[in-house]
XYZ file of C-alpha atoms in Angstrom:
482
model
C -24.182 27.399 -77.422
C -21.647 28.245 -74.758
C -24.507 28.726 -72.259
C -25.812 25.198 -72.886
C -22.349 23.691 -72.507
C -21.946 25.407 -69.103
C -25.351 24.147 -67.985
C -24.474 20.566 -68.981
C -21.111 20.790 -67.201
C -22.832 22.105 -64.068
C -25.302 19.223 -64.085
C -22.465 16.744 -64.586
C -20.502 18.246 -61.686
C -23.528 18.162 -59.398
C -24.122 14.526 -60.323
C -20.467 13.732 -59.816
C -20.499 15.429 -56.389
C -23.613 13.530 -55.300
C -22.101 10.286 -56.546
C -18.858 11.008 -54.708
C -20.720 11.760 -51.468
C -22.633 8.467 -51.760
C -19.385 6.581 -52.275
C -17.748 8.307 -49.335
C -20.754 7.519 -47.138
C -20.380 3.857 -48.001
C -16.609 3.927 -47.499
C -16.871 5.646 -44.126
C -19.393 3.174 -42.732
C -17.792 0.715 -40.270
C -19.290 -2.619 -41.244
C -16.830 -4.652 -39.170
C -17.758 -3.034 -35.839
C -21.516 -2.528 -35.577
C -22.987 -0.086 -33.084
C -23.563 -1.389 -29.541
C -27.314 -1.438 -30.200
C -26.845 -4.035 -32.929
C -25.159 -6.549 -30.612
C -27.586 -8.660 -28.533
C -26.949 -8.147 -24.834
C -26.507 -11.852 -24.119
C -23.371 -11.907 -26.291
C -21.713 -9.523 -23.826
C -22.221 -11.774 -20.787
C -19.247 -14.132 -21.172
C -16.787 -11.269 -21.397
C -18.374 -9.549 -18.392
C -17.942 -12.671 -16.250
C -14.422 -13.467 -17.437
C -13.183 -9.905 -17.029
C -14.603 -9.756 -13.506
C -12.682 -12.878 -12.534
C -9.519 -12.507 -14.569
C -8.847 -8.791 -14.110
C -10.709 -7.556 -11.028
C -10.921 -10.456 -8.566
C -7.678 -12.229 -9.469
C -5.636 -9.538 -11.165
C -3.259 -6.889 -9.872
C -5.290 -6.315 -6.717
C -4.881 -9.928 -5.635
C -1.239 -10.169 -6.732
C -0.185 -7.187 -4.625
C -2.494 -7.950 -1.719
C -1.133 -11.476 -1.457
C 2.092 -9.802 -0.295
C 0.355 -7.247 1.900
C -1.731 -9.948 3.610
C 1.323 -12.255 3.872
C -0.630 -15.021 2.145
C 2.293 -15.242 -0.268
C 5.679 -13.518 -0.422
C 6.365 -10.953 -3.137
C 9.640 -11.819 -4.874
C 11.427 -11.323 -8.178
C 13.700 -8.311 -7.669
C 11.070 -6.103 -9.297
C 7.556 -4.769 -8.575
C 6.490 -7.504 -6.153
C 9.842 -7.313 -4.380
C 9.234 -3.613 -3.832
C 5.715 -4.408 -2.666
C 7.081 -7.000 -0.237
C 9.578 -4.539 1.212
C 6.780 -1.963 1.479
C 8.404 0.515 -0.871
C 6.265 3.596 -0.269
C 6.365 4.772 -3.865
C 5.433 1.352 -5.269
C 2.272 1.222 -3.188
C 1.354 4.908 -3.510
C 1.965 5.302 -7.244
C -1.110 5.895 -9.398
C 0.522 3.675 -12.040
C 0.517 0.578 -9.821
C -3.187 -0.224 -10.116
C -3.934 1.734 -13.287
C -4.471 -1.356 -15.438
C -6.983 -2.986 -13.110
C -8.697 0.377 -12.490
C -9.175 0.828 -16.253
C -10.189 -2.759 -16.947
C -12.759 -2.774 -14.148
C -14.401 0.446 -15.294
C -14.227 -0.840 -18.873
C -15.992 -4.009 -17.793
C -18.598 -1.967 -15.927
C -19.238 -0.044 -19.137
C -19.943 -3.350 -20.877
C -22.206 -4.461 -18.002
C -24.120 -1.175 -18.057
C -24.725 -1.638 -21.795
C -26.331 -5.015 -21.081
C -28.563 -3.418 -18.458
C -29.452 -0.461 -20.698
C -30.434 -2.631 -23.657
C -32.854 -4.659 -21.579
C -34.297 -1.823 -19.518
C -34.899 0.387 -22.578
C -36.226 -2.588 -24.562
C -33.809 -2.370 -27.453
C -35.164 -4.794 -30.086
C -33.810 -8.286 -29.544
C -33.378 -7.755 -25.806
C -36.947 -7.322 -24.604
C -38.035 -9.230 -21.519
C -34.659 -10.798 -20.715
C -35.022 -10.318 -16.983
C -32.734 -13.246 -16.196
C -29.882 -11.578 -18.086
C -30.720 -8.239 -16.479
C -30.395 -9.775 -13.021
C -27.089 -11.400 -13.913
C -25.684 -8.100 -15.141
C -26.816 -6.349 -11.963
C -25.047 -8.988 -9.844
C -21.858 -8.381 -11.830
C -22.236 -4.613 -11.498
C -22.563 -4.868 -7.726
C -19.508 -7.116 -7.482
C -17.289 -4.877 -9.613
C -18.295 -1.642 -7.906
C -17.974 -3.413 -4.557
C -14.345 -4.281 -5.196
C -13.544 -0.822 -6.535
C -14.917 0.980 -3.488
C -13.416 -1.553 -1.069
C -9.990 -0.979 -2.585
C -10.128 2.786 -3.166
C -12.846 4.221 -0.922
C -14.727 7.097 -2.565
C -14.885 6.522 -6.326
C -16.810 7.732 -9.390
C -20.162 5.953 -9.160
C -23.376 7.899 -9.765
C -21.861 9.933 -12.626
C -19.527 7.213 -13.896
C -19.695 5.358 -17.232
C -21.359 8.174 -19.170
C -18.609 8.435 -21.755
C -18.390 11.760 -23.569
C -21.407 13.017 -21.635
C -19.303 13.301 -18.482
C -15.556 12.761 -18.680
C -14.931 14.066 -15.160
C -17.448 12.347 -12.856
C -17.552 13.277 -9.187
C -16.400 10.994 -6.407
C -19.265 9.457 -4.437
C -18.979 8.753 -0.725
C -18.403 5.092 0.059
C -21.447 5.061 2.338
C -23.651 6.056 -0.604
C -21.953 3.569 -2.925
C -22.663 0.761 -0.474
C -26.315 1.767 -0.365
C -26.353 1.675 -4.162
C -24.691 -1.732 -4.317
C -27.182 -3.282 -1.904
C -30.077 -1.699 -3.819
C -28.696 -3.084 -7.088
C -28.554 -6.573 -5.565
C -32.190 -6.276 -4.457
C -33.143 -5.361 -8.032
C -31.096 -8.294 -9.314
C -33.001 -10.703 -7.079
C -36.336 -9.320 -8.300
C -35.324 -9.700 -11.937
C -33.894 -13.173 -11.457
C -37.174 -14.242 -9.889
C -39.047 -12.953 -12.957
C -36.654 -14.306 -15.551
C -36.339 -17.715 -17.108
C -32.990 -18.739 -18.503
C -33.124 -18.555 -22.287
C -30.978 -20.887 -24.362
C -29.005 -17.940 -25.687
C -28.100 -16.875 -22.140
C -27.222 -20.429 -21.056
C -24.673 -20.709 -23.830
C -22.960 -17.470 -22.780
C -23.067 -18.016 -19.014
C -19.614 -19.470 -18.319
C -20.238 -19.525 -14.555
C -23.625 -21.190 -14.073
C -24.839 -22.237 -17.512
C -27.954 -20.097 -17.113
C -28.931 -21.483 -13.693
C -31.051 -18.610 -12.372
C -31.169 -20.037 -8.842
C -27.376 -19.994 -8.589
C -27.320 -16.382 -9.759
C -29.967 -15.515 -7.194
C -27.964 -17.332 -4.521
C -24.929 -15.292 -5.560
C -26.898 -12.074 -5.133
C -27.856 -13.078 -1.582
C -24.263 -14.133 -0.849
C -22.981 -10.752 -2.044
C -25.554 -8.984 0.117
C -24.281 -10.934 3.106
C -20.687 -10.004 2.245
C -21.299 -6.279 1.850
C -23.497 -6.083 4.917
C -20.761 -7.794 6.932
C -18.202 -5.331 5.603
C -20.165 -2.603 7.415
C -20.001 -4.325 10.803
C -17.449 -1.906 12.284
C -19.654 1.117 11.572
C -23.072 -0.570 11.759
C -22.982 -3.308 14.454
C -26.684 -4.029 13.975
C -26.201 -5.692 10.572
C -25.485 -9.202 11.898
C -29.078 -10.422 11.716
C -29.305 -9.251 8.097
C -25.991 -10.923 7.322
C -27.249 -14.229 8.669
C -30.595 -13.938 6.854
C -29.022 -13.270 3.461
C -26.307 -15.881 3.898
C -28.940 -18.447 4.840
C -31.000 -17.546 1.763
C -27.944 -18.299 -0.384
C -27.473 -21.605 1.443
C -31.144 -22.506 0.972
C -30.807 -21.901 -2.763
C -27.912 -24.382 -2.859
C -25.067 -21.939 -3.513
C -22.034 -23.858 -4.781
C -19.749 -20.923 -5.421
C -19.495 -18.305 -8.159
C -16.650 -19.900 -10.093
C -15.173 -19.922 -13.579
C -14.369 -23.563 -14.207
C -13.550 -25.461 -17.362
C -12.403 -22.330 -19.198
C -8.694 -22.887 -18.535
C -6.622 -25.796 -19.825
C -3.106 -24.839 -18.747
C -1.975 -24.678 -22.363
C -3.782 -22.175 -24.580
C -5.828 -20.571 -21.784
C -4.411 -20.209 -18.284
C -5.802 -19.340 -14.892
C -4.640 -15.731 -14.210
C -2.582 -16.760 -11.186
C -0.776 -19.387 -13.251
C -0.109 -16.905 -16.033
C 1.273 -14.481 -13.457
C 3.566 -17.055 -11.822
C 4.803 -18.593 -15.055
C 5.629 -15.270 -16.666
C 7.387 -13.629 -13.714
C 7.890 -15.949 -10.719
C 6.747 -13.106 -8.477
C 5.366 -15.129 -5.576
C 6.521 -17.636 -2.946
C 5.063 -19.471 0.047
C 4.698 -17.493 3.274
C 5.494 -18.706 6.775
C 2.461 -16.835 8.078
C 0.194 -19.263 6.234
C 2.441 -22.311 6.649
C 2.663 -21.856 10.417
C -1.139 -21.889 10.766
C -1.301 -25.001 8.604
C 1.412 -26.769 10.599
C -0.324 -26.038 13.902
C -3.469 -27.868 12.770
C -1.920 -30.643 10.618
C -3.600 -29.130 7.605
C -3.570 -31.564 4.641
C -3.162 -28.599 2.260
C 0.322 -27.793 3.598
C 2.322 -30.026 1.208
C 0.606 -28.368 -1.725
C 1.033 -24.866 -0.334
C 4.808 -25.424 -0.127
C 4.995 -27.425 -3.379
C 6.066 -30.526 -1.478
C 9.274 -28.904 -0.244
C 8.148 -28.062 3.265
C 9.689 -24.636 2.706
C 8.086 -21.263 3.391
C 9.682 -17.867 3.849
C 9.585 -15.017 6.332
C 7.614 -11.977 5.146
C 9.882 -9.023 4.455
C 13.077 -11.052 4.050
C 15.209 -8.893 1.738
C 17.321 -11.753 0.425
C 14.314 -13.891 -0.430
C 12.470 -10.978 -2.008
C 15.287 -10.509 -4.514
C 15.224 -14.093 -5.824
C 14.091 -13.938 -9.435
C 14.914 -17.345 -10.889
C 11.806 -19.283 -9.861
C 13.720 -21.484 -7.422
C 11.535 -20.675 -4.409
C 8.606 -22.804 -3.306
C 5.176 -21.466 -4.184
C 1.645 -22.933 -3.919
C 1.485 -25.914 -6.257
C -2.025 -25.086 -7.429
C -0.630 -22.057 -9.258
C 1.391 -24.445 -11.416
C -1.651 -26.233 -12.823
C -2.989 -23.554 -15.147
C -6.393 -25.214 -15.311
C -7.578 -24.664 -11.732
C -10.993 -23.007 -11.197
C -11.148 -19.270 -10.545
C -13.281 -17.980 -7.671
C -15.377 -14.860 -7.955
C -17.083 -15.798 -4.671
C -16.327 -19.193 -3.149
C -18.678 -21.517 -1.329
C -16.312 -21.477 1.632
C -16.551 -17.681 1.943
C -20.336 -17.860 2.187
C -20.189 -20.377 5.025
C -17.443 -18.458 6.827
C -19.692 -15.379 6.661
C -22.637 -17.353 8.032
C -20.477 -18.853 10.788
C -19.115 -15.452 11.821
C -22.592 -13.946 12.069
C -23.780 -16.892 14.143
C -20.758 -16.801 16.461
C -21.095 -13.082 17.077
C -24.790 -13.519 17.886
C -24.067 -16.362 20.330
C -25.480 -19.110 18.104
C -24.106 -22.539 17.275
C -21.889 -22.086 14.208
C -20.442 -25.598 14.077
C -22.179 -26.750 10.898
C -21.432 -23.566 8.957
C -17.803 -23.495 10.115
C -17.162 -27.129 9.227
C -18.818 -26.750 5.843
C -16.623 -23.719 5.112
C -13.424 -25.569 6.004
C -14.437 -28.783 4.266
C -15.347 -26.922 1.083
C -11.958 -25.232 0.857
C -9.889 -28.268 1.823
C -11.726 -30.689 -0.475
C -11.332 -28.317 -3.407
C -7.560 -28.061 -2.981
C -7.098 -31.775 -2.364
C -9.284 -32.548 -5.368
C -6.921 -30.658 -7.651
C -4.244 -33.216 -6.808
C -6.471 -36.308 -6.552
C -5.724 -36.492 -2.834
C -8.314 -38.649 -1.046
C -7.547 -37.384 2.462
C -10.831 -36.722 4.279
C -11.611 -33.012 4.351
C -14.533 -33.613 6.690
C -12.277 -35.385 9.212
C -9.906 -32.434 9.149
C -12.760 -29.962 9.666
C -14.055 -32.015 12.594
C -10.554 -32.149 14.135
C -10.628 -28.377 14.594
C -13.272 -28.765 17.289
C -15.738 -26.132 18.431
C -15.429 -22.985 16.326
C -14.234 -19.691 17.775
C -13.573 -16.396 16.028
C -9.848 -17.141 16.269
C -10.233 -20.486 14.501
C -12.671 -19.047 11.992
C -10.409 -16.244 10.839
C -7.347 -18.466 10.723
C -9.153 -20.961 8.522
C -10.691 -18.259 6.345
C -7.265 -16.659 5.940
C -5.734 -19.965 4.841
C -8.633 -20.790 2.514
C -8.444 -17.416 0.796
C -4.735 -17.762 0.096
C -5.906 -19.712 -2.970
C -7.215 -16.706 -4.954
C -9.386 -14.542 -2.661
C -6.776 -12.158 -1.294
C -9.000 -9.146 -1.950
C -11.491 -10.338 0.663
C -8.720 -11.102 3.154
C -7.561 -7.481 2.891
C -11.117 -6.401 3.680
C -11.260 -8.750 6.673
C -7.946 -7.576 8.119
C -8.959 -3.916 7.917
C -12.421 -4.625 9.307
C -11.029 -6.496 12.291
C -8.522 -3.721 12.918
C -11.344 -1.179 12.934
C -13.177 -3.344 15.472
C -10.110 -3.651 17.705
C -9.699 -7.368 16.986
C -6.658 -9.285 15.753
C -6.694 -12.961 14.816
C -3.938 -12.972 12.194
C -0.505 -11.768 13.290
C 1.274 -10.029 10.420
C 5.057 -10.134 10.847
C 6.508 -8.169 7.922
C 8.935 -5.747 9.636
C 8.584 -3.232 6.810
C 4.962 -2.471 7.715
C 6.392 0.159 10.071
C 9.374 2.231 8.940
C 10.974 4.883 11.154
C 7.839 4.858 13.257
C 5.646 5.515 10.190
C 2.880 3.213 8.943
C 3.674 1.649 5.579
C 0.728 -0.760 5.493
C -1.803 0.892 3.131
C -5.227 1.664 4.561
C -6.519 1.679 0.976
C -5.093 1.514 -2.555
C -4.321 4.517 -4.810
C -6.494 5.594 -7.721
C -5.558 4.676 -11.291
C -3.312 7.034 -13.216
C -5.773 7.602 -16.058
C -8.275 9.086 -13.597
C -5.637 11.057 -11.687
C -4.513 12.687 -14.935
C -7.903 13.106 -16.583
C -10.273 13.859 -13.722
C -9.556 16.809 -11.407
C -11.908 15.342 -8.804
C -9.756 12.228 -8.554
C -6.538 14.217 -8.818
C -7.488 16.325 -5.805
C -8.287 13.244 -3.729
C -5.071 11.507 -4.814
C -2.671 14.363 -4.029
C 0.804 12.836 -3.819
C -0.557 9.356 -3.202
C 0.630 9.076 0.377
C -2.908 9.519 1.681
C -3.187 5.724 1.396
C -1.172 5.341 4.620
C -3.283 7.659 6.743
C -6.819 7.914 5.336
C -9.059 4.955 6.098
C -12.165 4.235 4.074
C -15.605 4.843 5.631
C -16.335 1.216 6.543
C -13.007 0.816 8.353
C -12.675 4.292 9.838
C -13.355 3.672 13.497
């Protein structure tokens, strides 16, 4: 009898154990956060576009570089004050750009998932070549900014997660080759793809307009080819060809518009200014505007006519928001550029000028595009085309002055690239006046930006390259090392 009781108890325990395991399996299953495979790739597009604009193009890079370029003055008696006064530790610290470093690589991880789902034909994502091309354009743009800012970065081994937590640093020359190859693939896929309704609804930049995405790919090719001009002088013909392809496709600018209302969702520059009052109008920009009777000047100085000397210690310490700053930052609803129409035409005009061609049309279109956009924000009916025509025959001096002014809106990252490129070529069209750029005979104008702290701590390859951070003042990146 005792034997049968033990057998029954054993069976009951086995059944209880199996039941418990089944319950635990159900409890441990995350039903609120499905695996990446279960999420259609098109649902990841909006976030990829917004993150590119909000965090990478117009985030910490642009905020700090606005001071470095003297397109605005860093103020506030805090981080941007230290940036303005060229505090060596502020610029060289791995903590300074850690947030944007992490967010950009995080966004690239999201973009790579889109690409992977389509290329490996995960069910629900088969044949979406239009979306694949869009993701490849975004990948090229994000990696382009990372390498432009930091030089050699994790690229070929990056974004593998647990499979490789310590990716190597790739040479910038190789990264540029990869970026241009990615853009070629994007163009091929965009030519094959047709915008599906699902993609249109998630495309907050172009509403699924494949031609505009293709034009953006050509525009980016023109940009990154031009970046190499100091080390590869033969690229000008390719720059012109790709820029013209973007023009022929009717490129109107890669812009996030209609997503900000100034109340519940703000343009990143507005959010930055409203929360910290860290920026003010610079005399470097205002002086160029004054010299040409630029109709944007009243808006750049918020109607006060005031602008401030770069590097002024007293001004840099003002933290109460009483200083004049560009009025467009106070709107909250202004469009956000990922690549403006004016930049494309400035690129085309530069290539034409350097090759001895007539660049008048491209130059005037570039200026008119920028001026009309700013004036339009304030319902100002002043003729942008008349202003562009008043500048006369374009020269490289005029071109870079106008490009510099235009990009003081929200394209400070590209201005930093221009200033370093021109320096590498032995040219100077913008006179920077901040006295703190040189201290005790030592350069304190960064040749590049420091790596993010998460990579410095977690990746010995990055840690070795970072050292104490002061390499940023002496080590130029490949494309500007001449």
